[in-house]
Short mmCIF file of C-alpha atoms in Angstrom, two decimals:
data_model
loop_
_atom_site.label_atom_id
_atom_site.label_comp_id
_atom_site.label_asym_id
_atom_site.label_seq_id
_atom_site.Cartn_x
_atom_site.Cartn_y
_atom_site.Cartn_z
CA MET A 27 -0.18 0.10 -0.52
CA LEU A 28 1.01 3.64 -0.59
CA ALA A 29 2.28 5.22 2.55
CA LYS A 30 0.99 8.37 3.73
CA ARG A 31 4.00 10.83 3.70
CA ILE A 32 5.50 12.90 6.59
CA ILE A 33 7.44 15.98 5.31
CA PRO A 34 9.46 18.55 7.36
CA CYS A 35 9.22 22.00 6.38
CA LEU A 36 12.49 24.26 6.54
CA ASP A 37 12.13 28.07 6.25
CA VAL A 38 15.38 29.04 4.43
CA SER A 39 16.90 33.03 3.85
CA ALA A 40 20.01 33.72 2.77
CA GLY A 41 21.16 30.60 2.67
CA ARG A 42 20.51 29.50 6.30
CA VAL A 43 17.59 27.64 8.06
CA VAL A 44 15.35 30.11 10.33
CA LYS A 45 12.97 29.67 13.14
CA GLY A 46 10.51 32.29 13.16
CA VAL A 47 10.03 33.01 16.95
CA ASN A 48 6.26 34.98 17.70
CA PHE A 49 6.43 35.68 13.83
CA VAL A 50 8.81 38.48 14.25
CA GLU A 51 12.08 37.46 15.70
CA LEU A 52 13.97 34.78 13.28
CA ARG A 53 16.58 32.86 14.88
CA ASP A 54 19.36 30.97 12.98
CA ALA A 55 18.81 27.24 13.07
CA GLY A 56 21.84 25.82 11.04
CA ASP A 57 22.90 24.64 7.65
CA PRO A 58 20.07 23.76 5.64
CA VAL A 59 22.34 20.49 4.39
CA GLU A 60 23.10 19.51 8.07
CA VAL A 61 19.24 20.34 8.82
CA ALA A 62 17.56 18.17 5.89
CA ARG A 63 20.12 15.12 6.26
CA ARG A 64 19.07 14.75 9.88
CA TYR A 65 15.53 14.81 8.91
CA ASP A 66 16.24 12.57 6.06
CA GLU A 67 18.14 10.18 8.57
CA GLN A 68 14.74 10.15 10.48
CA GLY A 69 13.03 8.95 8.27
CA ALA A 70 10.93 11.56 6.18
CA ASP A 71 9.28 10.98 3.04
CA GLU A 72 10.90 14.42 1.40
CA ILE A 73 11.56 18.03 2.35
CA THR A 74 9.79 20.73 1.62
CA PHE A 75 12.39 24.51 1.80
CA LEU A 76 10.41 27.72 1.56
CA ASP A 77 12.59 30.56 0.39
CA ILE A 78 11.42 33.46 2.79
CA THR A 79 14.80 36.01 1.34
CA ALA A 80 13.13 38.98 1.60
CA SER A 81 15.65 41.14 -1.03
CA SER A 82 15.53 39.72 -4.28
CA ASP A 83 18.92 39.89 -4.75
CA ASP A 84 19.43 37.28 -2.25
CA ARG A 85 17.17 34.65 -4.74
CA ASN A 86 19.81 32.86 -6.48
CA ILE A 87 21.32 32.03 -2.88
CA ILE A 88 18.24 29.26 -2.30
CA LEU A 89 19.63 27.66 -6.19
CA HIS A 90 22.96 26.64 -4.34
CA VAL A 91 21.31 25.47 -1.24
CA VAL A 92 19.20 23.30 -3.08
CA GLU A 93 22.18 22.20 -5.25
CA GLN A 94 23.98 21.44 -2.20
CA VAL A 95 21.21 19.24 -0.34
CA ALA A 96 20.42 17.50 -3.44
CA GLU A 97 23.88 16.22 -3.38
CA GLN A 98 23.59 14.55 -0.52
CA VAL A 99 19.90 13.98 0.49
CA PHE A 100 18.22 11.42 -1.71
CA ILE A 101 14.82 12.05 -0.93
CA PRO A 102 12.23 14.51 -3.22
CA LEU A 103 12.72 17.98 -2.58
CA THR A 104 10.12 20.70 -2.62
CA VAL A 105 11.32 24.33 -2.85
CA GLY A 106 8.62 27.04 -2.75
CA GLY A 107 8.73 30.71 -2.14
CA GLY A 108 9.08 33.46 -4.73
CA VAL A 109 8.32 31.56 -8.05
CA ARG A 110 7.08 33.61 -10.50
CA THR A 111 8.34 32.55 -13.97
CA VAL A 112 8.58 29.07 -15.94
CA ASP A 113 12.25 29.91 -16.05
CA ASP A 114 12.18 30.01 -12.04
CA VAL A 115 10.73 26.51 -12.05
CA ARG A 116 13.38 25.43 -14.58
CA ARG A 117 15.78 27.12 -12.65
CA LEU A 118 14.92 25.48 -9.32
CA LEU A 119 14.54 21.94 -11.01
CA ASN A 120 17.77 22.23 -12.63
CA ALA A 121 19.42 22.48 -9.45
CA GLY A 122 18.17 19.64 -8.30
CA ALA A 123 14.54 20.24 -6.72
CA ASP A 124 12.12 17.81 -7.35
CA LYS A 125 8.69 19.61 -7.73
CA VAL A 126 8.44 23.47 -6.83
CA SER A 127 5.49 25.07 -5.28
CA MET A 128 3.92 28.72 -6.39
CA ASN A 129 1.36 30.62 -4.82
CA THR A 130 0.64 34.12 -5.32
CA ALA A 131 1.80 33.77 -9.18
CA ALA A 132 -0.50 30.85 -9.70
CA VAL A 133 -3.50 33.26 -8.24
CA ASN A 134 -2.14 36.54 -10.27
CA ASN A 135 -1.92 34.33 -13.55
CA PRO A 136 -3.40 30.77 -13.36
CA GLN A 137 -2.01 29.79 -16.96
CA LEU A 138 1.21 29.93 -15.51
CA VAL A 139 0.15 26.06 -13.86
CA ALA A 140 -0.83 25.12 -17.04
CA GLU A 141 2.69 26.56 -18.93
CA ALA A 142 5.06 25.44 -16.50
CA ALA A 143 2.90 22.29 -16.04
CA GLY A 144 3.36 21.52 -20.04
CA LYS A 145 6.62 22.75 -19.93
CA VAL A 146 8.40 20.23 -17.36
CA GLY A 147 5.33 17.42 -16.30
CA SER A 148 2.29 17.78 -13.83
CA GLN A 149 4.00 16.00 -11.52
CA CYS A 150 6.86 18.96 -10.70
CA ILE A 151 4.38 21.35 -9.96
CA VAL A 152 3.04 22.11 -6.20
CA VAL A 153 -0.04 24.62 -6.11
CA ALA A 154 0.03 26.36 -2.62
CA ILE A 155 -3.31 27.30 -1.44
CA ASP A 156 -3.39 29.38 1.89
CA ALA A 157 -7.08 29.12 3.15
CA LYS A 158 -8.90 31.39 5.84
CA GLN A 159 -12.46 30.48 6.69
CA VAL A 160 -14.78 33.12 5.65
CA ALA A 161 -18.41 31.00 6.61
CA PRO A 162 -18.86 27.74 7.93
CA GLY A 163 -17.85 25.41 5.51
CA LYS A 164 -16.79 27.98 3.54
CA TRP A 165 -13.18 29.18 2.91
CA GLU A 166 -11.23 31.87 0.74
CA VAL A 167 -7.75 31.97 -0.83
CA PHE A 168 -5.57 34.22 0.62
CA THR A 169 -2.20 35.56 -0.45
CA HIS A 170 0.98 37.23 1.03
CA GLY A 171 1.03 35.25 4.15
CA GLY A 172 -3.01 35.78 4.81
CA ARG A 173 -2.84 39.38 4.29
CA ASN A 174 -4.69 39.82 0.61
CA ARG A 175 -8.08 38.42 -0.05
CA THR A 176 -8.69 37.26 -3.46
CA GLY A 177 -12.25 36.67 -3.69
CA LEU A 178 -11.43 32.91 -4.75
CA ASP A 179 -13.26 29.90 -3.50
CA VAL A 180 -11.26 27.74 -2.08
CA ILE A 181 -12.83 24.10 -3.55
CA GLU A 182 -13.35 25.79 -6.75
CA TRP A 183 -9.68 27.06 -7.03
CA ALA A 184 -8.39 23.56 -5.96
CA GLN A 185 -10.62 22.22 -8.81
CA ARG A 186 -9.39 24.73 -11.17
CA ILE A 187 -5.50 24.31 -10.64
CA ALA A 188 -6.00 20.48 -10.60
CA ALA A 189 -7.93 20.83 -13.72
CA LEU A 190 -4.96 23.05 -15.35
CA GLY A 191 -2.36 20.39 -14.54
CA ALA A 192 -1.46 21.13 -11.15
CA GLY A 193 0.45 17.74 -9.49
CA GLU A 194 0.02 18.34 -5.97
CA ILE A 195 -1.80 20.90 -3.46
CA LEU A 196 -0.37 22.20 -0.29
CA LEU A 197 -2.91 23.69 1.33
CA THR A 198 -2.27 25.65 4.49
CA SER A 199 -5.17 27.23 7.04
CA MET A 200 -4.00 30.48 8.00
CA ASP A 201 -6.78 30.41 10.49
CA ARG A 202 -4.46 27.54 12.06
CA ASP A 203 -0.88 28.43 11.02
CA GLY A 204 1.01 28.83 14.48
CA THR A 205 -1.47 28.38 16.61
CA LYS A 206 -0.94 24.32 17.55
CA ASN A 207 -4.25 23.38 17.70
CA GLY A 208 -4.00 20.98 14.75
CA PHE A 209 -5.14 21.17 11.04
CA ASP A 210 -8.36 22.63 9.60
CA LEU A 211 -9.53 19.30 9.12
CA GLY A 212 -12.93 20.29 7.42
CA LEU A 213 -11.16 22.38 5.26
CA THR A 214 -8.51 19.46 4.22
CA ARG A 215 -11.05 16.76 4.08
CA ALA A 216 -13.50 19.24 1.92
CA VAL A 217 -10.58 19.65 -0.51
CA SER A 218 -9.09 16.24 -0.52
CA ASP A 219 -12.63 15.05 -1.60
CA ALA A 220 -12.64 17.56 -3.90
CA VAL A 221 -9.89 16.87 -6.33
CA SER A 222 -8.08 13.91 -7.80
CA ILE A 223 -4.60 15.08 -7.09
CA PRO A 224 -2.99 14.36 -3.45
CA VAL A 225 -3.21 17.02 -0.73
CA ILE A 226 -0.41 18.16 1.66
CA ALA A 227 -2.12 19.41 5.39
CA SER A 228 -0.22 22.24 6.77
CA GLY A 229 -0.66 24.56 9.42
CA GLY A 230 -1.51 24.28 13.06
CA VAL A 231 0.30 21.23 13.68
CA GLY A 232 0.79 21.31 17.53
CA SER A 233 1.10 17.55 18.47
CA LEU A 234 2.01 14.03 16.80
CA GLU A 235 -1.50 13.02 17.17
CA HIS A 236 -2.61 16.36 14.79
CA LEU A 237 -0.70 14.74 12.18
CA ALA A 238 -2.27 11.39 12.26
CA ASP A 239 -5.92 13.17 12.49
CA GLY A 240 -4.94 15.13 8.97
CA VAL A 241 -4.45 11.93 7.59
CA THR A 242 -7.29 9.75 9.20
CA LEU A 243 -9.94 12.80 9.33
CA GLY A 244 -8.93 15.00 7.02
CA ARG A 245 -7.92 12.37 4.47
CA ALA A 246 -4.42 14.63 3.52
CA ASP A 247 -2.41 12.37 1.14
CA ALA A 248 0.94 13.70 3.12
CA VAL A 249 1.27 16.36 6.11
CA LEU A 250 3.59 18.92 6.41
CA ALA A 251 4.76 20.71 10.04
CA ALA A 252 7.70 22.83 10.98
CA SER A 253 8.08 23.65 14.56
CA ILE A 254 7.21 20.51 15.54
CA PHE A 255 10.73 18.81 14.32
CA HIS A 256 12.61 21.73 14.36
CA PHE A 257 12.91 22.09 18.24
CA GLY A 258 13.64 19.12 18.84
CA ASP A 259 10.65 17.98 20.42
CA HIS A 260 9.61 15.25 18.28
CA THR A 261 11.08 13.22 15.41
CA VAL A 262 9.48 12.34 12.06
CA ARG A 263 10.04 8.38 13.46
CA ASP A 264 8.44 9.34 16.59
CA ALA A 265 5.41 10.48 14.20
CA LYS A 266 5.48 7.30 12.05
CA GLU A 267 5.44 5.42 15.18
CA LEU A 268 2.40 6.97 16.35
CA MET A 269 0.89 6.72 13.12
CA ARG A 270 1.65 3.36 12.60
CA ALA A 271 0.08 2.33 15.83
CA ARG A 272 -2.81 4.27 14.73
CA GLY A 273 -3.56 1.93 11.82
CA ILE A 274 -1.83 4.23 8.83
CA GLU A 275 0.59 2.55 6.15
CA VAL A 276 4.08 4.63 6.88
CA ARG A 277 7.14 4.16 5.61
CA LEU A 278 9.25 3.19 8.79
CA MET B 12 36.07 1.47 -13.02
CA SER B 13 33.54 1.80 -15.55
CA THR B 14 31.86 4.75 -17.13
CA VAL B 15 28.26 5.36 -17.03
CA ALA B 16 26.28 7.42 -19.69
CA ILE B 17 23.04 8.99 -18.53
CA ILE B 18 21.17 9.66 -21.61
CA ASP B 19 20.12 13.49 -22.00
CA TYR B 20 17.57 14.34 -24.25
CA GLY B 21 15.97 17.34 -22.72
CA MET B 22 13.85 16.05 -20.91
CA GLY B 23 13.75 16.69 -16.54
CA ASN B 24 16.47 17.39 -14.37
CA LEU B 25 19.03 14.22 -14.61
CA ARG B 26 21.23 15.88 -12.19
CA SER B 27 19.69 13.68 -9.14
CA VAL B 28 20.46 10.40 -10.93
CA ALA B 29 23.86 11.55 -11.91
CA LYS B 30 24.30 12.41 -8.24
CA ALA B 31 23.24 9.29 -6.71
CA ILE B 32 25.41 7.25 -8.90
CA GLU B 33 28.52 9.15 -7.92
CA HIS B 34 27.63 8.91 -4.39
CA ILE B 35 27.57 4.86 -4.37
CA ALA B 36 30.08 4.63 -7.02
CA PRO B 37 32.80 7.22 -6.53
CA ALA B 38 35.30 5.63 -9.13
CA ALA B 39 33.18 5.65 -11.99
CA THR B 40 33.15 8.08 -14.46
CA VAL B 41 29.49 9.51 -14.78
CA VAL B 42 28.92 11.25 -17.53
CA VAL B 43 25.33 13.52 -18.87
CA THR B 44 25.17 12.83 -22.74
CA ALA B 45 22.97 13.80 -25.32
CA ASP B 46 25.78 12.72 -27.96
CA PRO B 47 25.46 9.27 -29.20
CA VAL B 48 29.20 8.36 -29.27
CA GLU B 49 29.38 9.09 -26.12
CA VAL B 50 26.41 6.80 -25.36
CA LEU B 51 27.64 4.07 -27.30
CA SER B 52 31.24 4.09 -25.92
CA ALA B 53 30.35 3.92 -22.14
CA ASP B 54 30.29 0.66 -20.57
CA ARG B 55 26.56 0.97 -18.57
CA VAL B 56 23.54 3.23 -19.83
CA VAL B 57 20.90 4.89 -17.87
CA PHE B 58 17.59 5.58 -19.26
CA PRO B 59 15.56 8.21 -17.72
CA GLY B 60 12.75 10.33 -18.51
CA GLN B 61 10.56 12.58 -16.99
CA GLY B 62 7.09 14.81 -18.20
CA ALA B 63 5.24 13.13 -21.03
CA MET B 64 5.67 10.46 -23.04
CA PRO B 65 5.04 12.34 -26.63
CA ASP B 66 7.34 14.90 -25.32
CA CYS B 67 9.87 12.31 -24.28
CA MET B 68 9.81 10.67 -27.45
CA GLY B 69 9.96 13.59 -29.86
CA GLU B 70 12.90 15.25 -28.14
CA LEU B 71 14.73 11.67 -28.22
CA ASP B 72 14.24 11.40 -31.76
CA ALA B 73 15.22 15.31 -32.46
CA ARG B 74 17.82 14.73 -31.02
CA GLY B 75 18.59 11.60 -33.18
CA LEU B 76 19.38 9.53 -29.85
CA ARG B 77 17.17 6.65 -30.96
CA PRO B 78 19.89 4.03 -32.51
CA ALA B 79 22.22 5.10 -30.01
CA VAL B 80 19.49 3.81 -27.14
CA LEU B 81 18.13 0.81 -29.52
CA GLU B 82 22.09 0.07 -30.01
CA ALA B 83 22.89 0.35 -25.75
CA ALA B 84 19.64 -1.66 -24.84
CA ARG B 85 20.94 -4.51 -27.34
CA SER B 86 24.23 -4.59 -25.92
CA LYS B 87 25.23 -3.02 -22.53
CA PRO B 88 23.83 -3.01 -19.14
CA PHE B 89 20.62 -0.83 -19.38
CA LEU B 90 18.62 0.97 -16.50
CA GLY B 91 15.20 2.59 -17.61
CA ILE B 92 13.96 4.74 -15.15
CA CYS B 93 10.09 6.00 -14.99
CA ILE B 94 9.19 7.59 -18.64
CA GLY B 95 12.58 5.34 -19.44
CA GLN B 96 10.76 2.68 -18.64
CA GLN B 97 7.65 3.39 -20.68
CA MET B 98 9.32 4.10 -23.89
CA LEU B 99 10.91 0.63 -24.20
CA PHE B 100 6.97 -0.27 -25.01
CA GLU B 101 5.25 -0.95 -28.04
CA HIS B 102 2.38 2.56 -27.13
CA SER B 103 1.41 4.32 -24.60
CA GLU B 104 -2.18 5.69 -24.08
CA GLU B 105 -0.68 9.02 -23.12
CA GLY B 106 -0.96 11.04 -26.55
CA ASN B 107 -1.57 7.46 -28.20
CA VAL B 108 2.03 7.52 -29.41
CA PRO B 109 4.25 4.61 -30.41
CA GLY B 110 7.73 4.08 -28.03
CA LEU B 111 10.37 2.37 -29.11
CA GLY B 112 9.29 -1.57 -29.12
CA ILE B 113 11.52 -3.14 -27.53
CA PHE B 114 9.18 -5.09 -25.28
CA LYS B 115 5.80 -6.10 -26.38
CA GLY B 116 2.70 -4.09 -24.88
CA GLU B 117 1.12 -1.22 -24.10
CA VAL B 118 1.62 1.66 -21.56
CA ARG B 119 -1.83 2.25 -19.39
CA ARG B 120 -3.29 5.15 -17.33
CA PHE B 121 -4.39 3.81 -14.04
CA PRO B 122 -8.09 3.44 -14.63
CA ALA B 123 -10.51 5.93 -12.81
CA ASP B 124 -13.16 3.11 -11.76
CA LYS B 125 -10.25 1.27 -9.75
CA MET B 126 -8.76 4.15 -8.03
CA VAL B 127 -10.45 3.39 -4.33
CA ALA B 128 -8.99 2.66 -1.27
CA ALA B 129 -9.68 -0.24 0.98
CA ASP B 130 -11.76 2.20 3.19
CA GLY B 131 -13.60 3.93 0.65
CA SER B 132 -11.66 7.01 0.03
CA ARG B 133 -10.80 7.70 -3.28
CA LEU B 134 -6.62 6.92 -4.46
CA LYS B 135 -5.10 10.17 -5.91
CA VAL B 136 -3.27 10.07 -9.32
CA PRO B 137 -0.57 10.97 -9.80
CA HIS B 138 0.22 7.76 -7.79
CA MET B 139 2.97 9.83 -5.53
CA GLY B 140 5.01 8.48 -2.89
CA TRP B 141 6.84 5.65 -1.29
CA ASN B 142 5.25 2.23 -2.22
CA GLU B 143 5.90 -1.07 -1.99
CA VAL B 144 7.91 -2.89 -4.80
CA TRP B 145 6.94 -6.66 -4.51
CA GLN B 146 10.13 -8.74 -6.40
CA LYS B 147 8.83 -11.07 -8.89
CA GLN B 148 12.17 -13.18 -10.01
CA ALA B 149 15.42 -13.22 -8.48
CA HIS B 150 18.23 -10.59 -10.00
CA PRO B 151 21.27 -9.43 -9.21
CA LEU B 152 19.47 -5.77 -8.87
CA TRP B 153 17.71 -7.05 -6.10
CA ALA B 154 20.40 -7.86 -3.96
CA ASN B 155 20.36 -6.92 -0.21
CA ILE B 156 16.89 -5.35 -1.25
CA GLU B 157 13.97 -6.63 0.81
CA ASP B 158 10.89 -7.99 -1.00
CA GLY B 159 8.18 -5.46 -0.22
CA ALA B 160 11.12 -2.24 0.22
CA ARG B 161 9.77 0.84 -0.55
CA PHE B 162 10.30 2.84 -3.56
CA TYR B 163 9.71 6.56 -4.72
CA TYR B 164 6.90 6.78 -7.36
CA VAL B 165 5.35 9.27 -9.22
CA HIS B 166 3.72 8.91 -12.22
CA SER B 167 0.12 8.12 -13.83
CA TYR B 168 0.39 5.48 -16.45
CA TYR B 169 2.08 2.28 -15.96
CA VAL B 170 3.40 -0.51 -18.18
CA ASP B 171 1.86 -3.64 -18.81
CA PRO B 172 4.04 -6.05 -20.82
CA ALA B 173 2.26 -8.37 -23.04
CA ASP B 174 4.82 -10.95 -21.80
CA PRO B 175 4.25 -11.71 -18.09
CA SER B 176 7.93 -13.58 -17.85
CA ILE B 177 9.68 -9.89 -18.27
CA ILE B 178 7.70 -8.67 -15.22
CA ALA B 179 10.35 -8.15 -12.11
CA ALA B 180 8.40 -6.45 -9.65
CA THR B 181 4.99 -5.51 -8.89
CA THR B 182 3.30 -2.65 -6.90
CA ASP B 183 -0.28 -2.41 -5.62
CA TYR B 184 -2.38 0.97 -5.78
CA GLY B 185 -6.33 0.09 -6.70
CA ILE B 186 -4.96 -2.54 -8.96
CA PRO B 187 -1.80 -4.63 -8.86
CA PHE B 188 0.70 -2.90 -11.55
CA THR B 189 4.44 -3.77 -13.08
CA GLY B 190 6.84 -1.96 -11.06
CA ALA B 191 9.66 -3.27 -12.93
CA VAL B 192 10.89 -5.49 -16.03
CA ALA B 193 14.10 -7.48 -16.44
CA GLN B 194 15.50 -9.19 -19.69
CA ALA B 195 19.13 -10.06 -20.39
CA ASN B 196 21.24 -6.95 -19.97
CA ILE B 197 17.90 -4.58 -19.91
CA PHE B 198 16.09 -3.61 -15.96
CA ALA B 199 13.98 -1.13 -16.26
CA ILE B 200 11.69 0.45 -13.48
CA GLN B 201 8.92 2.99 -13.21
CA PHE B 202 10.36 3.85 -9.62
CA HIS B 203 12.86 6.73 -8.81
CA PRO B 204 15.71 4.71 -7.41
CA GLU B 205 17.85 8.09 -7.23
CA LYS B 206 15.02 9.35 -4.85
CA SER B 207 14.60 6.39 -2.70
CA ALA B 208 16.66 6.96 0.39
CA GLN B 209 18.44 3.55 0.75
CA ALA B 210 17.03 1.03 -0.99
CA GLY B 211 17.25 3.09 -4.03
CA LEU B 212 20.98 3.98 -3.84
CA GLN B 213 21.59 0.01 -3.30
CA LEU B 214 19.55 -0.72 -6.14
CA LEU B 215 22.27 1.80 -8.33
CA SER B 216 24.84 0.38 -6.62
CA ASN B 217 23.66 -2.80 -7.67
CA PHE B 218 23.44 -1.73 -11.35
CA MET B 219 26.62 -0.44 -11.32
CA SER B 220 28.85 -4.23 -10.71
CA TRP B 221 25.94 -5.85 -12.42
CA LYS B 222 27.39 -8.53 -14.78
CA PRO B 223 24.63 -9.56 -17.32
#
């Protein structure tokens, strides 16, 4: 049986892994290669890098990070953050990324999803959706870390990007992100049931149980988390052992 | 130590495959090449592929690489990966295009009506992630790899060989499908060894020491 995936997410700024403390202060959390290797050893199924570099001058640094990690870590790597054009996608893939995640650029120009999938294949294209609940059972797509509303309904948008050729959806609940209260399971399940492509649940993980809930109750194909693994409280292996104990198929 | 040519016809990133082989065989010379002469002078050949099969076939011919691929598949230890496995077959449902026809059989899309898990939930396509690979024949490329070991897959189409005796492994995803085929000097797999952690590196290492 296909295993449900656990994906640690690393925020990278100017070539270093950073941890946000209360969303304000960014603290250096190490060398991306070292951190990625540690997660690989713990049994991570993939690794996602989110480039949060503020200055566009520093954008090329992420390419070197990806090159270095891809030389030493032999599991799939996804990279997102600041991806605006098909050329951006290509550069990241050529550096060693397996998938590239786009968010705002897809909202601004949905054809970019089709164009990129046509050029490099759907399997390389992840569309990230930042969702906020606007009514019971209804969520809207937001951009810019939840600041800008788009007027797009999350379910309709998910179906549209799947039809345009996205290979996977990275779904983040902006209501839950940073709360440690668990995924928005209603949102996750609604999107996962609405599309035929895999959905990665993200936003709100505060315990290992939350990861398992994302799969069992949210019907996510994969679960993504950052802080729960970064601060050393839990390893990826701990998460998989708990998921297995709850009857979820994992790679251990 | 031997030279291994990774055939580059412009479809997808071959860097990961090259890096993985360099990692497990540091003494080998790894060349990523679109030059038929280099392909034919290598000791071993890796034939990868990403994206859509019609594009892959088109690019292969546009670069004049078909004769070199056919010759390498006849005479050298030859490893097909992903679309590089699918292209060895006669025909694909994807874009309704002919393949190289080295193996008889069809490349099929996962049937929508069979994509249901045991708990009734929908199985997603592409089939993406780590799944169990069940070995169907003893083969040097399975050395030190457990039966049922998990490898990383990402694909929407799979090969359906006309001759079941070439099936080297199967995987279950809604239906049992062929994950690997083997015949003489050819071994071809749908999953990605370069992204399959320890099991994948072991398979690549087995390929590098294979004497068919």
